[in-house]
């Protein structure tokens, strides 16, 4: 099983600041990595797929990078609605796609 | 607009059974694989099962293999999850999601399954 480890577990920042979230895979997943945002009481929403492609309707302040085992989600300037939990997910061994444990982005 | 609406979640005793449904609209259901993903209270996301777009393709996480059965009725645009021999650790919100090339791109709002005596 491919294990995804996200860091940090919690990130405390202020609106307008830049957020950098990390996801590390236990083995190479090529570029088959996605990022999701989940707000309290809501379903996950796809932000980024295949490491760096924004999903439909996702603002340009969200960007993804990386390949192999190390990936980053960057939010260039935080808006109040961006504070949520973020998950990475790999599809390298579809359908057994695994998720990271999540990073909580909270208001400082 | 893609819509996925889950139903069927309930409180059930350990060892009991439950069937979840996911009604899909806004896309050609028969052409896409579909997933069930669950989230235990306060925890992260866990893939449970996938139904391939073709007939007979079904995949399961080891944690549910032999107890859960995924199926679909393409004439009704509906995905199902039959859950038997339920355990306390199956307590979770169960989401269905549309799968595009291995990417769960659209999700329903979820249905809560609670396994408790």
Short mmCIF file of C-alpha atoms in Angstrom, two decimals:
data_model
loop_
_atom_site.label_atom_id
_atom_site.label_comp_id
_atom_site.label_asym_id
_atom_site.label_seq_id
_atom_site.Cartn_x
_atom_site.Cartn_y
_atom_site.Cartn_z
CA UNK A 1 0.00 0.00 0.00
CA UNK A 2 1.24 3.47 -0.86
CA UNK A 3 1.27 5.68 2.23
CA UNK A 4 0.89 9.44 1.90
CA UNK A 5 2.25 11.61 4.72
CA UNK A 6 1.10 15.21 4.91
CA UNK A 7 2.86 17.99 6.78
CA UNK A 8 2.35 19.96 8.82
CA UNK A 9 -0.65 18.49 10.62
CA UNK A 10 -1.85 22.01 11.41
CA UNK A 11 -0.86 25.27 9.77
CA UNK A 12 -1.78 28.58 11.40
CA UNK A 13 -1.73 31.58 9.09
CA UNK A 14 -3.49 34.89 8.54
CA UNK A 15 -5.57 35.98 5.55
CA UNK A 16 -3.33 37.35 2.82
CA UNK A 17 -0.42 35.09 3.74
CA UNK A 18 1.01 32.33 1.57
CA UNK A 19 0.31 28.71 2.52
CA UNK A 20 2.56 25.79 1.60
CA UNK A 21 1.30 22.26 2.29
CA UNK A 22 3.36 19.15 1.73
CA UNK A 23 2.52 15.56 0.77
CA UNK A 24 5.12 12.80 0.63
CA UNK A 25 4.51 9.35 -0.84
CA UNK A 26 6.14 6.15 0.42
CA UNK A 27 6.99 5.26 -3.17
CA UNK A 28 6.79 7.04 -6.49
CA UNK A 29 3.28 7.90 -7.69
CA UNK A 30 4.58 9.68 -10.79
CA UNK A 31 2.29 12.73 -11.21
CA UNK A 32 -0.85 10.86 -10.15
CA UNK A 33 -1.58 13.04 -7.16
CA UNK A 34 -4.65 15.12 -6.35
CA UNK A 35 -5.50 17.66 -3.67
CA UNK A 36 -8.88 18.14 -2.01
CA UNK A 37 -10.34 20.78 0.27
CA UNK A 38 -12.87 19.83 2.91
CA UNK A 39 -14.77 22.34 5.00
CA UNK A 40 -16.51 21.32 8.20
CA UNK A 41 -19.65 19.30 7.52
CA UNK A 42 -19.09 19.28 3.76
CA UNK A 43 -17.88 16.80 1.18
CA UNK A 44 -14.34 17.04 -0.19
CA UNK A 45 -13.87 19.25 -3.24
CA UNK A 46 -11.27 18.51 -5.91
CA UNK A 47 -8.74 21.33 -6.25
CA UNK A 48 -5.77 19.92 -8.15
CA UNK A 49 -5.32 16.73 -10.17
CA UNK A 50 -2.25 15.12 -11.71
CA UNK A 51 -0.06 17.19 -9.40
CA UNK A 52 -0.47 20.57 -11.06
CA UNK A 53 -3.77 20.87 -12.93
CA UNK A 54 -6.51 22.99 -11.39
CA UNK A 55 -9.95 21.47 -11.42
CA UNK A 56 -12.87 23.29 -12.99
CA UNK A 57 -13.74 26.52 -11.20
CA UNK A 58 -10.76 26.51 -8.84
CA UNK A 59 -9.21 29.95 -8.34
CA UNK A 60 -5.74 30.65 -9.67
CA UNK A 61 -4.37 31.26 -6.16
CA UNK A 62 -4.32 27.47 -5.75
CA UNK A 63 -1.37 25.72 -7.39
CA UNK A 64 0.25 22.32 -7.16
CA UNK A 65 3.71 21.05 -7.94
CA UNK A 66 5.89 17.99 -7.60
CA UNK A 67 6.36 14.51 -8.98
CA UNK A 68 7.58 11.15 -7.81
CA UNK A 69 7.33 11.23 -4.02
CA UNK A 70 7.23 14.92 -3.04
CA UNK A 71 4.34 17.25 -3.72
CA UNK A 72 3.28 20.72 -2.66
CA UNK A 73 0.00 22.61 -2.61
CA UNK A 74 0.45 26.38 -2.52
CA UNK A 75 -2.21 28.97 -1.81
CA UNK A 76 -0.65 32.24 -2.87
CA UNK A 77 -2.73 34.64 -0.77
CA UNK A 78 -5.18 33.19 1.72
CA UNK A 79 -8.81 34.18 1.57
CA UNK A 80 -11.10 33.69 4.61
CA UNK A 81 -12.90 30.84 2.82
CA UNK A 82 -9.65 28.89 2.35
CA UNK A 83 -9.40 27.84 5.98
CA UNK A 84 -10.26 24.16 5.91
CA UNK A 85 -8.69 20.70 5.90
CA UNK A 86 -6.68 19.66 2.85
CA UNK A 87 -6.06 16.08 1.73
CA UNK A 88 -3.77 14.65 -0.91
CA UNK A 89 -4.73 11.45 -2.77
CA UNK A 90 -2.80 9.19 -5.12
CA UNK A 91 -4.20 7.14 -8.00
CA UNK A 92 -0.98 5.41 -9.01
CA UNK A 93 -2.37 2.03 -8.00
CA UNK A 94 -5.97 2.65 -8.99
CA UNK A 95 -8.48 1.76 -7.77
CA UNK A 96 -6.71 1.47 -4.43
CA UNK A 97 -6.22 5.19 -4.16
CA UNK A 98 -5.01 6.24 -0.75
CA UNK A 99 -5.39 9.57 1.02
CA UNK A 100 -3.06 11.47 3.27
CA UNK A 101 -4.12 12.11 6.85
CA UNK A 102 -4.87 15.78 6.13
CA UNK A 103 -3.52 19.22 6.98
CA UNK A 104 -5.75 21.59 8.91
CA UNK A 105 -5.30 25.17 7.77
CA UNK A 106 -6.50 27.43 10.57
CA UNK A 107 -6.72 31.16 11.12
CA UNK A 108 -3.90 32.57 13.23
CA UNK B 1 -24.43 19.87 -13.43
CA UNK B 2 -23.15 16.70 -11.77
CA UNK B 3 -25.21 15.69 -8.76
CA UNK B 4 -24.71 12.73 -6.45
CA UNK B 5 -27.20 12.09 -3.66
CA UNK B 6 -26.54 9.36 -1.11
CA UNK B 7 -29.20 7.78 1.07
CA UNK B 8 -29.72 4.79 3.31
CA UNK B 9 -27.51 5.65 6.26
CA UNK B 10 -28.89 4.71 9.65
CA UNK B 11 -28.17 3.42 13.14
CA UNK B 12 -27.62 -0.34 13.03
CA UNK B 13 -26.49 -2.92 15.56
CA UNK B 14 -23.16 -4.74 15.27
CA UNK B 15 -23.54 -7.69 12.92
CA UNK B 16 -26.40 -6.00 11.08
CA UNK B 17 -26.80 -5.02 7.45
CA UNK B 18 -27.53 -1.86 5.53
CA UNK B 19 -27.76 -0.85 1.88
CA UNK B 20 -26.63 2.57 0.75
CA UNK B 21 -27.73 4.17 -2.50
CA UNK B 22 -26.26 6.97 -4.58
CA UNK B 23 -28.46 8.60 -7.21
CA UNK B 24 -26.45 10.24 -9.98
CA UNK B 25 -27.40 12.88 -12.53
CA UNK B 26 -25.77 15.37 -14.87
CA UNK B 27 -23.43 12.93 -16.61
CA UNK B 28 -23.55 9.63 -18.50
CA UNK B 29 -23.49 7.34 -15.49
CA UNK B 30 -22.73 4.14 -17.39
CA UNK B 31 -19.48 5.54 -18.77
CA UNK B 32 -17.80 6.21 -15.43
CA UNK B 33 -16.37 4.20 -12.60
CA UNK B 34 -17.85 5.11 -9.24
CA UNK B 35 -16.42 5.00 -5.74
CA UNK B 36 -17.47 4.75 -2.13
CA UNK B 37 -15.19 6.61 0.27
CA UNK B 38 -15.82 6.86 4.01
CA UNK B 39 -14.81 9.16 6.81
CA UNK B 40 -15.01 8.08 10.44
CA UNK B 41 -15.93 10.84 12.92
CA UNK B 42 -13.04 13.28 13.23
CA UNK B 43 -10.83 11.17 10.97
CA UNK B 44 -9.51 11.25 7.42
CA UNK B 45 -10.77 9.79 4.17
CA UNK B 46 -10.65 6.07 3.41
CA UNK B 47 -11.32 4.46 0.04
CA UNK B 48 -13.84 1.64 0.42
CA UNK B 49 -14.85 0.32 -2.98
CA UNK B 50 -14.94 1.04 -6.71
CA UNK B 51 -17.33 -0.12 -9.38
CA UNK B 52 -15.79 -0.08 -12.82
CA UNK B 53 -17.79 1.27 -15.72
CA UNK B 54 -17.80 -2.15 -17.30
CA UNK B 55 -19.91 -4.99 -16.02
CA UNK B 56 -18.45 -7.11 -13.27
CA UNK B 57 -15.59 -4.91 -12.22
CA UNK B 58 -15.60 -4.37 -8.45
CA UNK B 59 -12.78 -3.59 -6.09
CA UNK B 60 -12.66 -3.45 -2.30
CA UNK B 61 -10.44 -2.28 0.50
CA UNK B 62 -9.14 -5.14 2.61
CA UNK B 63 -11.06 -3.76 5.60
CA UNK B 64 -14.43 -4.46 3.93
CA UNK B 65 -13.68 -7.33 1.54
CA UNK B 66 -16.09 -10.20 2.01
CA UNK B 67 -18.57 -8.05 3.92
CA UNK B 68 -19.46 -5.24 1.51
CA UNK B 69 -20.74 -5.53 -2.05
CA UNK B 70 -20.78 -2.69 -4.55
CA UNK B 71 -23.21 -2.73 -7.45
CA UNK B 72 -24.80 -0.39 -9.91
CA UNK B 73 -27.97 -0.10 -11.97
CA UNK B 74 -27.11 1.89 -15.06
CA UNK B 75 -30.78 2.04 -16.09
CA UNK B 76 -31.53 3.90 -12.85
CA UNK B 77 -28.25 5.86 -12.68
CA UNK B 78 -27.77 4.51 -9.18
CA UNK B 79 -24.81 3.09 -7.26
CA UNK B 80 -25.27 0.81 -4.27
CA UNK B 81 -23.26 -0.48 -1.35
CA UNK B 82 -24.58 -3.52 0.47
CA UNK B 83 -22.94 -3.69 3.88
CA UNK B 84 -23.18 -6.89 5.92
CA UNK B 85 -21.64 -7.99 9.21
CA UNK B 86 -21.23 -4.39 10.25
CA UNK B 87 -18.75 -3.51 12.96
CA UNK B 88 -18.31 -0.49 15.20
CA UNK B 89 -15.31 0.54 13.12
CA UNK B 90 -17.55 0.87 10.05
CA UNK B 91 -19.17 3.91 11.67
CA UNK B 92 -18.57 6.77 9.25
CA UNK B 93 -20.01 9.17 6.74
CA UNK B 94 -20.09 7.33 3.43
CA UNK B 95 -19.56 9.37 0.28
CA UNK B 96 -20.07 8.28 -3.28
CA UNK B 97 -17.90 9.89 -5.90
CA UNK B 98 -17.66 9.94 -9.67
CA UNK B 99 -14.33 8.63 -10.90
CA UNK B 100 -12.58 10.20 -13.90
CA UNK B 101 -9.40 8.31 -14.80
CA UNK B 102 -8.88 7.38 -11.17
CA UNK B 103 -9.67 10.84 -9.84
CA UNK B 104 -12.73 11.19 -7.58
CA UNK B 105 -13.82 14.48 -9.11
CA UNK B 106 -17.37 14.93 -7.84
CA UNK B 107 -18.71 13.89 -4.45
CA UNK B 108 -22.11 13.58 -2.86
CA UNK B 109 -22.96 15.13 0.49
CA UNK B 110 -22.58 11.80 2.31
CA UNK B 111 -24.78 9.57 4.43
CA UNK B 112 -24.05 8.65 8.05
CA UNK B 113 -23.79 5.03 9.12
CA UNK B 114 -23.62 4.41 12.86
CA UNK B 115 -22.93 0.90 14.13
CA UNK B 116 -23.75 0.66 17.81
CA UNK B 117 -25.79 -1.40 20.23
#
